[in-house]
Coordinates of C-alpha atoms in Angstrom, one line a residue:
Chain A
M189 CA -53.3 35.2 7.3
N190 CA -53.7 33.1 10.9
L191 CA -52.2 30.1 8.7
V192 CA -49.5 32.7 7.2
V193 CA -48.7 33.6 11.3
L194 CA -48.4 29.6 12.4
I195 CA -46.2 28.5 10.1
A196 CA -43.6 32.5 11.1
I197 CA -43.6 31.6 14.4
G198 CA -42.5 28.0 13.9
V199 CA -39.9 28.6 11.8
V200 CA -39.0 31.1 14.5
V201 CA -39.3 28.1 17.1
V202 CA -37.0 25.8 15.2
A203 CA -34.7 28.3 14.0
L204 CA -34.2 29.0 17.4
Y205 CA -34.2 25.1 18.7
V206 CA -31.5 24.7 16.3
W207 CA -30.0 27.5 17.7
Y208 CA -29.5 26.3 21.2
A209 CA -29.2 22.4 20.3
T210 CA -26.2 24.1 18.8
I211 CA -24.9 25.7 21.2
V212 CA -25.3 22.5 24.3
T213 CA -23.5 20.5 20.6
R214 CA -20.8 23.4 21.7
R215 CA -20.9 23.6 24.9
N216 CA -20.1 19.9 25.5
K217 CA -17.3 20.6 22.5
V218 CA -15.5 22.9 25.2
A219 CA -16.4 20.3 27.9
E220 CA -14.6 17.9 25.8
A221 CA -11.7 19.9 24.1
L222 CA -11.0 21.1 28.2
S223 CA -10.7 17.3 29.8
G224 CA -8.4 17.3 27.0
I225 CA -5.9 19.1 28.0
D226 CA -6.4 17.9 31.4
V227 CA -5.6 14.7 30.9
Q228 CA -2.4 16.5 28.5
L229 CA -1.4 18.6 31.8
S230 CA -1.5 15.8 34.2
Q231 CA 1.3 13.6 31.7
R232 CA 2.6 16.8 31.7
H233 CA 3.1 17.5 36.1
E234 CA 3.7 14.0 36.4
L235 CA 7.1 13.7 34.8
I236 CA 8.1 17.9 35.9
P237 CA 9.5 14.8 39.8
N238 CA 11.3 12.7 37.6
I239 CA 13.2 16.0 35.5
L240 CA 13.6 17.2 39.0
A241 CA 15.0 14.8 40.6
I242 CA 17.6 14.1 38.3
A243 CA 18.3 17.9 37.6
K244 CA 18.6 18.8 41.3
R245 CA 22.2 16.1 41.0
F246 CA 23.4 18.2 38.8
L247 CA 22.0 22.1 39.2
A248 CA 23.5 22.8 42.4
H249 CA 23.9 26.6 41.6
E250 CA 19.3 26.6 40.1
Q251 CA 18.0 25.5 43.4
G252 CA 15.4 28.5 43.3
L253 CA 14.7 28.2 39.5
L254 CA 13.9 24.1 40.5
A255 CA 11.7 25.2 43.9
D256 CA 9.8 28.0 41.5
I257 CA 8.5 24.9 39.3
A258 CA 8.2 23.0 41.9
R259 CA 5.8 25.5 43.1
L260 CA 3.9 26.2 39.6
R261 CA 3.5 21.8 39.8
T262 CA 1.5 21.8 42.1
T263 CA -0.1 25.6 41.4
G264 CA -1.0 24.0 38.0
Q265 CA -2.2 20.5 39.7
E266 CA -4.7 22.5 41.8
R267 CA -6.8 23.5 39.4
I268 CA -6.9 20.4 36.9
G269 CA -10.6 20.1 37.0
A270 CA -11.6 23.6 36.6
T271 CA -14.5 24.4 35.2
D272 CA -14.6 27.2 35.8
P273 CA -14.1 30.8 33.2
A274 CA -12.6 32.5 35.8
A275 CA -10.2 29.6 37.3
I276 CA -10.1 28.1 33.8
A277 CA -8.1 31.4 32.9
E278 CA -5.8 31.6 35.6
K279 CA -5.0 27.7 34.9
F280 CA -4.0 28.4 32.0
A281 CA -1.8 31.2 32.9
A282 CA 0.2 29.1 35.3
E283 CA 0.5 27.0 33.7
N284 CA 2.2 28.3 30.9
Q285 CA 4.8 29.6 34.0
L286 CA 4.8 27.0 34.1
S287 CA 5.7 26.0 30.9
A288 CA 8.4 28.5 31.0
G289 CA 9.7 27.5 34.0
L290 CA 10.2 24.0 33.0
G291 CA 11.8 25.7 28.9
R292 CA 14.4 27.9 31.4
L293 CA 14.8 24.6 32.8
F294 CA 16.7 22.9 29.7
A295 CA 18.0 25.7 28.5
V296 CA 20.4 26.5 31.4
A297 CA 20.9 22.2 31.1
E298 CA 22.9 22.9 27.8
G299 CA 25.2 24.4 29.3
Y300 CA 25.7 21.2 31.8
P301 CA 27.2 18.7 29.3
E302 CA 26.7 16.3 32.1
L303 CA 23.5 16.5 32.8
K304 CA 22.8 17.3 29.2
S305 CA 24.4 13.5 28.5
D306 CA 23.3 12.4 31.1
A307 CA 21.1 9.1 29.7
V308 CA 17.5 9.2 32.1
M309 CA 17.5 13.3 31.1
V310 CA 17.8 12.2 27.5
R311 CA 14.7 10.1 27.6
A312 CA 13.0 12.8 30.2
Q313 CA 13.8 14.9 27.7
A314 CA 12.2 13.6 24.5
T315 CA 9.3 12.5 26.9
Y316 CA 9.0 15.7 27.8
Q317 CA 9.1 17.2 23.8
E318 CA 6.0 14.4 22.9
V319 CA 3.9 15.8 25.8
E320 CA 4.4 19.7 24.9
T321 CA 3.3 18.5 21.3
N322 CA 0.6 16.5 22.9
V323 CA -0.7 19.6 25.1
A324 CA -0.2 21.7 22.4
A325 CA -2.9 19.5 20.3
A326 CA -5.1 19.8 22.6
R327 CA -4.8 23.4 23.4
R328 CA -5.4 23.6 19.2
F329 CA -8.7 22.0 19.8
Y330 CA -10.3 23.4 23.0
N331 CA -8.9 26.7 20.8
A332 CA -11.5 25.7 17.7
S333 CA -13.8 24.4 19.7
V334 CA -13.9 27.8 22.6
T335 CA -14.1 29.6 19.2
D336 CA -17.1 27.8 17.1
L337 CA -18.9 28.9 20.5
R338 CA -18.2 32.1 21.3
N339 CA -19.1 32.1 17.3
A340 CA -22.5 30.7 17.9
C341 CA -23.7 32.7 21.2
Q342 CA -22.1 36.2 19.9
I343 CA -24.3 35.8 16.1
F344 CA -27.1 36.7 16.6
P345 CA -30.5 35.4 17.9
G346 CA -27.2 33.8 19.7
Q347 CA -27.0 35.5 22.9
L348 CA -30.6 35.0 24.1
V349 CA -30.8 31.2 23.4
A350 CA -27.3 31.0 24.9
A351 CA -28.5 31.7 28.6
L352 CA -30.8 28.3 28.3
A353 CA -28.4 26.5 26.4
G354 CA -26.4 27.6 30.2
V355 CA -24.0 29.4 28.8
G356 CA -22.3 32.3 30.8
Q357 CA -19.9 33.4 30.9
L358 CA -17.7 32.6 27.7
P359 CA -14.6 30.6 28.3
P360 CA -11.4 31.8 27.4
F361 CA -9.1 31.2 24.6
F362 CA -5.2 29.1 26.4
E363 CA -3.1 31.4 24.5
A364 CA 0.6 29.6 24.1
P365 CA 3.1 30.4 25.3
A366 CA 5.8 33.0 23.7
E367 CA 8.1 30.8 23.0
H368 CA 5.9 28.7 21.0
R369 CA 4.7 31.1 18.6
G370 CA 7.2 31.8 16.6
A371 CA 6.4 31.5 12.8
V372 CA 7.0 28.5 10.8
N373 CA 10.1 28.7 8.2
A374 CA 8.1 28.3 4.5
A375 CA 12.4 27.8 2.9
D376 CA 12.7 24.9 5.5
H377 CA 9.6 23.1 3.7
L378 CA 11.1 23.2 0.0
Chain B
M759 CA 33.4 -24.8 -40.5
N760 CA 30.8 -27.2 -40.5
A761 CA 28.2 -27.8 -43.8
R762 CA 25.4 -29.3 -42.5
P763 CA 22.9 -27.1 -40.6
P764 CA 23.1 -27.8 -36.6
G765 CA 19.8 -30.4 -35.8
G766 CA 17.2 -27.8 -34.1
A767 CA 17.6 -25.3 -37.4
A768 CA 17.2 -28.8 -40.1
R769 CA 14.1 -29.4 -38.0
A770 CA 12.7 -26.3 -38.3
L771 CA 13.4 -25.6 -42.1
A772 CA 11.8 -28.9 -43.0
L773 CA 8.8 -27.8 -41.0
V774 CA 8.5 -24.7 -42.4
L775 CA 9.0 -26.5 -46.3
L776 CA 6.1 -28.3 -44.9
V777 CA 4.1 -25.5 -43.8
A778 CA 4.8 -23.7 -46.8
A779 CA 3.8 -27.3 -48.7
L780 CA 0.2 -26.9 -46.4
A781 CA -0.3 -23.1 -47.1
W782 CA -0.5 -24.5 -50.6
A783 CA -3.0 -27.2 -50.3
A784 CA -4.9 -24.3 -48.4
I785 CA -5.4 -22.1 -51.0
L786 CA -5.9 -25.0 -53.4
F787 CA -8.7 -25.9 -52.2
G788 CA -10.0 -22.4 -51.7
A789 CA -9.2 -21.5 -55.0
V790 CA -11.3 -24.9 -56.2
R791 CA -14.3 -24.4 -54.1
Q792 CA -14.7 -20.7 -55.3
Q793 CA -14.8 -20.9 -58.6
P794 CA -14.9 -25.4 -59.4
G795 CA -12.7 -26.4 -62.6
W796 CA -10.2 -26.2 -65.0
E797 CA -9.5 -22.1 -63.5
G798 CA -10.0 -22.7 -60.2
W799 CA -7.3 -25.3 -60.5
V800 CA -5.1 -23.8 -62.5
S801 CA -5.4 -20.0 -60.3
G802 CA -4.8 -22.2 -57.6
L803 CA -1.8 -23.8 -59.0
F804 CA 0.0 -21.0 -59.3
G805 CA -1.0 -18.7 -56.6
G806 CA -0.4 -21.3 -53.7
G807 CA 2.4 -21.8 -55.8
F808 CA 3.2 -17.5 -55.4
M809 CA 2.6 -18.1 -51.8
A810 CA 4.4 -21.0 -50.4
L811 CA 7.6 -20.0 -51.8
L812 CA 7.4 -16.5 -50.2
I813 CA 6.9 -17.9 -46.6
A814 CA 9.3 -20.9 -47.6
A815 CA 12.1 -17.9 -48.6
A816 CA 10.6 -15.6 -45.2
G817 CA 10.7 -18.8 -43.1
A818 CA 14.0 -19.6 -44.3
W819 CA 15.6 -16.5 -43.8
G820 CA 13.9 -16.6 -41.0
V821 CA 15.5 -19.6 -39.6
L822 CA 19.4 -18.6 -40.3
F823 CA 19.0 -15.5 -39.7
T824 CA 18.2 -16.8 -35.9
L825 CA 21.1 -19.2 -37.0
R826 CA 24.0 -16.4 -37.6
R827 CA 23.1 -13.7 -34.7
A828 CA 23.0 -17.0 -32.7
N829 CA 26.8 -17.4 -34.3
R830 CA 27.6 -14.3 -34.9
P831 CA 30.4 -12.6 -32.4
A832 CA 29.5 -9.3 -30.5
A833 CA 29.9 -5.9 -32.3
G834 CA 31.7 -4.6 -28.7
P835 CA 31.8 -6.4 -25.3
P836 CA 28.9 -5.9 -22.9
Q837 CA 28.3 -3.6 -21.0
L838 CA 28.3 -5.0 -17.7
F839 CA 27.7 -4.1 -14.6
L840 CA 31.0 -4.6 -11.8
A841 CA 29.4 -7.1 -9.9
E842 CA 30.9 -7.8 -6.2
G843 CA 31.0 -10.4 -3.7
E844 CA 26.8 -12.1 -3.1
L845 CA 26.0 -9.9 -6.3
A846 CA 28.1 -11.2 -8.6
Q847 CA 27.4 -15.1 -7.9
V848 CA 23.5 -14.3 -8.3
L849 CA 23.6 -12.0 -11.8
A850 CA 26.6 -15.1 -12.1
E851 CA 23.3 -17.7 -11.8
L852 CA 21.4 -15.4 -13.7
E853 CA 23.2 -15.6 -16.7
E854 CA 23.4 -19.5 -16.5
V855 CA 19.2 -19.7 -15.3
R856 CA 19.2 -16.9 -18.8
E857 CA 20.9 -18.6 -21.1
R858 CA 18.6 -21.8 -20.3
T859 CA 15.8 -20.2 -20.3
K860 CA 16.1 -18.4 -23.7
Q861 CA 17.1 -22.2 -25.9
Q862 CA 14.0 -23.2 -23.2
I863 CA 11.8 -20.4 -25.4
H864 CA 13.3 -21.0 -29.0
A865 CA 13.1 -24.9 -28.9
G866 CA 9.0 -24.0 -27.1
A867 CA 8.6 -21.6 -30.6
L868 CA 9.7 -24.0 -33.1
W869 CA 7.4 -26.2 -32.5
R870 CA 4.6 -24.0 -30.8
I871 CA 5.2 -21.4 -33.8
P872 CA 3.8 -24.0 -36.9
V873 CA 1.3 -25.4 -34.6
C874 CA 0.1 -21.5 -34.8
V875 CA 0.2 -21.1 -38.9
V876 CA -1.1 -25.3 -39.0
G877 CA -4.3 -24.0 -36.4
V878 CA -5.0 -20.6 -38.6
I879 CA -4.4 -22.4 -41.8
A880 CA -7.2 -25.1 -41.1
L881 CA -9.0 -22.9 -40.1
W882 CA -9.4 -20.3 -42.9
V883 CA -9.8 -23.7 -45.3
L884 CA -12.5 -23.9 -42.6
G885 CA -13.9 -20.6 -43.6
Q886 CA -13.5 -21.6 -47.2
T887 CA -17.6 -23.6 -46.3
G888 CA -19.1 -20.7 -45.6
D889 CA -20.7 -17.7 -46.9
D890 CA -18.2 -15.3 -46.7
P891 CA -14.2 -17.1 -47.1
P892 CA -11.8 -15.4 -46.5
D893 CA -9.4 -14.5 -48.6
V894 CA -5.1 -15.0 -49.0
F895 CA -4.7 -11.9 -47.8
D896 CA -6.4 -12.8 -45.0
L897 CA -4.1 -15.7 -45.0
I898 CA -1.7 -14.1 -45.3
L899 CA -2.8 -11.8 -41.9
F900 CA -3.9 -14.9 -39.8
M901 CA -0.6 -16.4 -40.4
G902 CA 1.6 -13.3 -39.0
G903 CA -0.9 -12.8 -36.0
A904 CA -0.3 -17.7 -35.5
V905 CA 3.8 -16.9 -35.1
L906 CA 3.2 -13.7 -32.3
A907 CA 0.9 -15.6 -30.7
G908 CA 3.1 -18.9 -31.3
Y909 CA 6.1 -17.2 -29.9
A910 CA 4.0 -14.8 -27.5
W911 CA 2.8 -18.4 -25.9
A912 CA 6.6 -20.1 -26.0
A913 CA 7.8 -17.3 -24.6
W914 CA 5.8 -15.8 -21.8
A915 CA 5.0 -18.4 -18.8
L916 CA 9.3 -18.9 -19.2
S917 CA 10.4 -15.5 -19.0
E918 CA 7.3 -14.7 -16.3
A919 CA 9.4 -17.3 -14.1
Y920 CA 12.6 -15.6 -15.1
R921 CA 11.6 -11.8 -14.1
R922 CA 10.1 -13.1 -10.3
L923 CA 13.3 -14.7 -10.4
Y924 CA 15.6 -12.1 -11.2
K925 CA 14.0 -9.6 -9.1
A926 CA 13.6 -12.0 -6.2
R927 CA 17.4 -12.0 -6.0
V928 CA 18.5 -8.7 -7.4
L929 CA 16.6 -6.6 -5.6
P930 CA 17.4 -7.3 -1.9
K931 CA 20.9 -7.8 -3.3
I932 CA 20.6 -4.2 -4.5
A933 CA 18.4 -2.7 -1.7
A934 CA 20.7 -4.0 0.8
D935 CA 23.3 -1.7 -0.6
F936 CA 20.8 1.8 1.2
G937 CA 20.9 -0.2 4.4
A938 CA 19.1 -2.4 6.6
L939 CA 15.9 -2.8 3.6
T940 CA 15.2 -5.7 1.4
W941 CA 12.5 -6.4 -1.6
R942 CA 10.0 -8.7 -0.9
H943 CA 6.4 -9.4 -3.2
A944 CA 4.2 -6.7 -2.3
Q945 CA 1.6 -6.9 0.7
P946 CA -0.4 -4.2 1.3
P947 CA -3.0 -3.5 3.4
L948 CA -5.7 -3.4 0.6
D949 CA -8.1 -3.9 3.3
E950 CA -7.7 -0.7 5.3
Y951 CA -6.9 1.9 2.5
R952 CA -10.7 0.8 1.9
R953 CA -11.7 1.6 5.1
H954 CA -10.2 4.3 5.8
R955 CA -11.0 5.7 2.3
L956 CA -7.1 6.5 1.3
F957 CA -7.8 6.4 -2.8
P958 CA -11.4 6.6 -4.5
D959 CA -12.9 3.7 -4.4
W960 CA -11.3 1.0 -6.8
D961 CA -12.2 -3.1 -8.5
S962 CA -8.3 -4.1 -8.8
A963 CA -5.2 -3.6 -6.7
H964 CA -2.3 -4.2 -8.4
A965 CA 1.3 -3.8 -6.5
E966 CA 4.5 -6.6 -7.1
D967 CA 7.1 -4.7 -5.6
E968 CA 7.5 -4.2 -1.8
I969 CA 11.1 -2.2 -0.6
H970 CA 11.2 -2.4 3.1
G971 CA 13.0 -3.0 6.2
E972 CA 14.7 0.2 8.5
Y973 CA 15.6 2.9 6.4
R974 CA 17.1 6.6 8.7
G975 CA 16.2 4.2 12.7
L976 CA 11.8 3.8 11.7
P977 CA 10.8 1.4 10.0
L978 CA 9.7 1.7 6.6
S979 CA 7.3 -0.3 3.5
I980 CA 7.1 1.1 0.4
I981 CA 4.8 -0.1 -1.7
E982 CA 4.1 0.2 -5.4
L983 CA 1.2 0.2 -6.3
K984 CA -1.3 0.8 -9.0
L985 CA -5.5 0.9 -8.3
I986 CA -7.9 0.2 -11.6
R987 CA -11.9 1.7 -11.3
G988 CA -14.2 0.0 -13.7
S989 CA -13.5 -2.7 -17.3
G990 CA -13.3 -2.0 -20.9
K991 CA -13.8 1.0 -21.8
N992 CA -15.0 2.7 -18.7
R993 CA -11.0 1.1 -17.3
R994 CA -9.1 4.0 -15.4
T995 CA -7.0 4.1 -13.2
V996 CA -7.7 5.7 -9.4
F997 CA -4.5 5.8 -8.4
N998 CA -0.4 5.4 -9.8
G999 CA 2.1 5.5 -7.4
L1000 CA 4.3 4.9 -4.1
A1001 CA 2.0 4.0 -0.6
A1002 CA 5.1 4.6 1.7
A1003 CA 4.6 4.0 5.7
V1004 CA 6.6 4.9 8.4
T1005 CA 6.2 3.8 12.1
L1006 CA 7.5 7.7 13.8
P1007 CA 8.4 7.5 17.3
R1008 CA 6.3 9.4 18.3
G1009 CA 3.3 8.6 20.7
L1010 CA 0.1 8.6 19.0
S1011 CA -3.0 7.1 19.1
G1012 CA -5.9 6.6 17.4
T1013 CA -7.4 6.4 12.4
T1014 CA -6.0 10.1 11.2
V1015 CA -7.2 9.7 7.9
V1016 CA -5.9 12.8 5.7
V1017 CA -7.8 13.0 1.4
P1018 CA -7.4 16.1 -1.1
D1019 CA -10.6 18.2 -1.1
K1020 CA -13.6 16.3 -3.1
G1021 CA -15.6 20.0 -3.1
M1022 CA -18.9 20.3 -0.7
F1023 CA -21.5 17.8 -2.4
G1024 CA -18.2 15.2 -1.7
N1025 CA -16.8 16.1 1.6
L1026 CA -20.5 16.0 2.7
A1027 CA -21.0 12.2 1.3
E1028 CA -18.1 11.4 3.0
R1029 CA -19.2 12.5 6.5
M1030 CA -22.4 11.3 5.9
R1031 CA -21.2 7.8 6.1
G1032 CA -20.2 7.9 9.4
G1033 CA -17.4 5.8 11.0
P1034 CA -15.1 6.1 14.4
C1035 CA -14.2 9.2 12.6
Q1036 CA -15.4 12.7 12.8
P1037 CA -13.9 15.1 9.9
V1038 CA -11.3 17.9 11.7
R1039 CA -10.8 21.9 11.8
L1040 CA -7.6 23.1 11.3
E1041 CA -6.2 26.5 11.9
D1042 CA -4.7 26.4 8.8
P1043 CA -7.4 28.2 6.0
V1044 CA -5.3 26.8 3.0
F1045 CA -4.8 23.3 4.6
E1046 CA -7.9 23.5 5.0
K1047 CA -9.2 23.5 1.7
A1048 CA -6.5 21.7 -0.1
Y1049 CA -7.6 18.7 2.5
E1050 CA -10.4 17.1 4.7
V1051 CA -9.0 15.5 7.7
Y1052 CA -10.8 13.2 9.3
A1053 CA -10.6 10.7 12.6
S1054 CA -10.4 8.8 15.8
D1055 CA -8.1 11.3 17.9
Q1056 CA -8.7 14.1 17.3
I1057 CA -5.9 16.1 19.4
S1058 CA -4.3 13.0 19.0
A1059 CA -4.6 14.5 15.2
R1060 CA -3.7 18.0 15.6
A1061 CA -1.1 16.1 17.3
L1062 CA 1.4 14.9 13.9
L1063 CA -0.4 17.7 12.3
T1064 CA 0.8 20.9 13.3
P1065 CA 1.4 24.1 11.9
A1066 CA 4.5 22.8 10.3
F1067 CA 3.9 19.7 9.6
M1068 CA 0.5 20.5 7.6
A1069 CA 2.9 23.2 6.0
R1070 CA 5.4 21.0 4.7
F1071 CA 2.4 18.6 3.4
M1072 CA 1.4 21.3 1.2
A1073 CA 5.1 22.4 0.0
L1074 CA 5.6 18.3 -1.0
A1075 CA 2.5 18.8 -2.7
E1076 CA 3.6 21.5 -4.6
S1077 CA 7.2 20.2 -5.5
G1078 CA 6.2 18.2 -8.2
R1079 CA 7.5 15.7 -7.6
F1080 CA 3.9 13.8 -6.6
G1081 CA 0.8 14.1 -7.1
A1082 CA -1.5 16.3 -4.0
P1083 CA -0.6 13.4 -1.4
A1084 CA -2.7 12.0 1.1
A1085 CA -2.5 10.1 4.4
L1086 CA -3.9 7.0 6.9
I1087 CA -2.1 7.8 10.2
Q1088 CA -2.8 4.3 12.4
D1089 CA -0.9 4.2 15.6
N1090 CA 2.2 5.7 15.1
R1091 CA 2.1 3.9 11.7
L1092 CA 2.3 7.0 8.6
I1093 CA 0.9 6.0 5.6
M1094 CA 1.3 8.1 2.6
A1095 CA 0.2 7.7 -1.0
L1096 CA 1.9 9.0 -3.4
A1097 CA 1.1 9.3 -6.4
A1098 CA 3.3 9.3 -9.5
T1099 CA 4.4 12.1 -12.1
H1100 CA 5.3 9.5 -14.7
G1101 CA 3.8 6.5 -16.0
R1102 CA 7.2 4.0 -15.5
N1103 CA 7.2 1.2 -14.0
L1104 CA 9.7 1.0 -11.1
F1105 CA 11.8 -2.4 -10.5
E1106 CA 11.1 -3.6 -13.9
P1107 CA 14.0 -6.6 -14.7
P1108 CA 15.9 -6.4 -17.9
S1109 CA 14.3 -9.3 -20.2
Y1110 CA 16.1 -12.3 -21.1
R1111 CA 17.2 -11.6 -24.8
K1112 CA 19.5 -9.2 -22.0
P1113 CA 22.3 -9.8 -20.1
A1114 CA 21.8 -10.5 -16.4
A1115 CA 24.3 -7.9 -15.7
G1116 CA 23.7 -5.2 -18.3
R1117 CA 24.9 -1.9 -17.0
E1118 CA 22.1 -0.4 -18.3
A1119 CA 19.2 -1.9 -16.8
L1120 CA 21.6 -2.5 -13.3
T1121 CA 21.3 0.5 -12.7
Q1122 CA 17.9 1.6 -13.5
L1123 CA 16.8 -1.0 -10.9
H1124 CA 19.8 1.3 -8.5
D1125 CA 18.0 4.1 -9.3
D1126 CA 14.5 3.4 -8.7
I1127 CA 15.4 2.0 -5.4
E1128 CA 17.1 5.0 -4.7
A1129 CA 13.7 7.6 -6.4
V1130 CA 11.8 6.0 -3.7
L1131 CA 14.2 6.1 -1.3
R1132 CA 14.4 10.2 -1.8
A1133 CA 10.0 9.8 -1.2
A1134 CA 10.8 8.0 2.2
D1135 CA 13.4 11.1 2.6
A1136 CA 9.7 13.8 1.7
V1137 CA 7.6 11.1 4.2
I1138 CA 10.5 10.8 7.0
D1139 CA 10.5 14.7 6.9
L1140 CA 7.6 15.5 7.3
D1141 CA 7.0 14.4 10.9
Q1142 CA 10.9 15.2 12.0
A1143 CA 11.5 18.6 10.4
A1144 CA 7.6 19.7 12.4
R1145 CA 8.7 18.5 15.6
L1146 CA 11.6 21.3 15.5
Q1147 CA 9.2 24.1 14.2
P1148 CA 7.2 26.2 16.5
R1149 CA 3.9 24.4 17.9

């Protein structure tokens, strides 16, 4: 009888340890994904001064928009490297605002043929597209990692082990900006 | 009209008569050996004589048929491709080579066929000394085989040389019609394919043709590839189709492999093998079920495998144009393995028996290049259209 109890306790301890190890692995994966996002966001931030410098030459009437973008970039840059879930959520919100601002800028640029056809602007826009694709990819990697971590923490006995594994407040998802949430048109693929 | 047959034909007739005489002698030997005494001599003389007459008649008919065919005016003008410029010049040169090849093959066949037939007769005679001597029907069968073997011996190397020359001269010219493209003997990166397990394990690879150059502004290479596993009765084709490689105008890094799902145990075995590539979990459940993705850089893999890319990838698989595709992405180079849904070899030149400028063959080669470029379009569109879609 004693042996059965000992085996049962052993099984529970091993199961809890495996769960603990899973949560730690997934927490680290989230940290890795978050640093991947920061790398891509830094690239976005590095690109913005060049875009603004070119746009200023043509968009004299859009100084408000340009100032907004510069301000949002500064805000976003300050939050790079944040690890606290609340600060991460603020960072994501700021970055989504910045993304929306840049989207508006390129939409406005459509109305200025000289700006639109400027060689430097064309190159900057292509680089921006590439950076945005990478930001989106990093966001997907991060969100997948967060989902895994949340599943491990929220399914029993995850709640019991999460605190031991150093996971207090769960990290937030990085929602895609509204303009990126369009549906994929399957008809185009056939 | 010349009453005497030409020198080559006269020699051929003489050889036919010699072979007939040898067959007669061999059958006589065989008959006497099996039935010693006058019965064996009689049956050998009559049976061998009959066989010798048959061989002489068939041989003479063959020589006359070849001769008449060579001198016969064509029933109608051959259906030729109206080529211009460099291609016309190349085809004219190839036509000369073809005529020369044909003559060399005929000249070679003239002595190789009799040598093979005499060899077979000698073997048959040798067989008469054994416990189970072959009969006359075996001799007929062996002689038929010897004729075919002799002709193949004469034709094989020369027709292959002509075939290779035709490909090397004509295919680059046809490919150039489609842009900055050319043809070359394929150089598939088999080590890369094997290291990243793009295909199931194989033992031998056959790749002869590669269309490469620049297409739609992108560096392109398309290789016709066949991979074989096992030999003899266990021989099976693990892949037969195209390996299309395009260098994308992207900033991707690392290695990503997309292969069809191998089931729970297959995937587990794949993961156990280790290596720098880790499994990538993607959001699309249908894609996740159909494919396994491994990558050395999780973000770069997702930068390429956007939801739109995945939807297009599956649409390509379901289009029926190819079997389930697989992909290997190394930095910006995307290699797609597209299994053929037909068994025909592409880029096959016409035989030396047909005119070099035959319309049907050239149209087929043109169509083959067009077909592989449609595959290239599918690969390029996969990325370009996906990038226009929401991320």
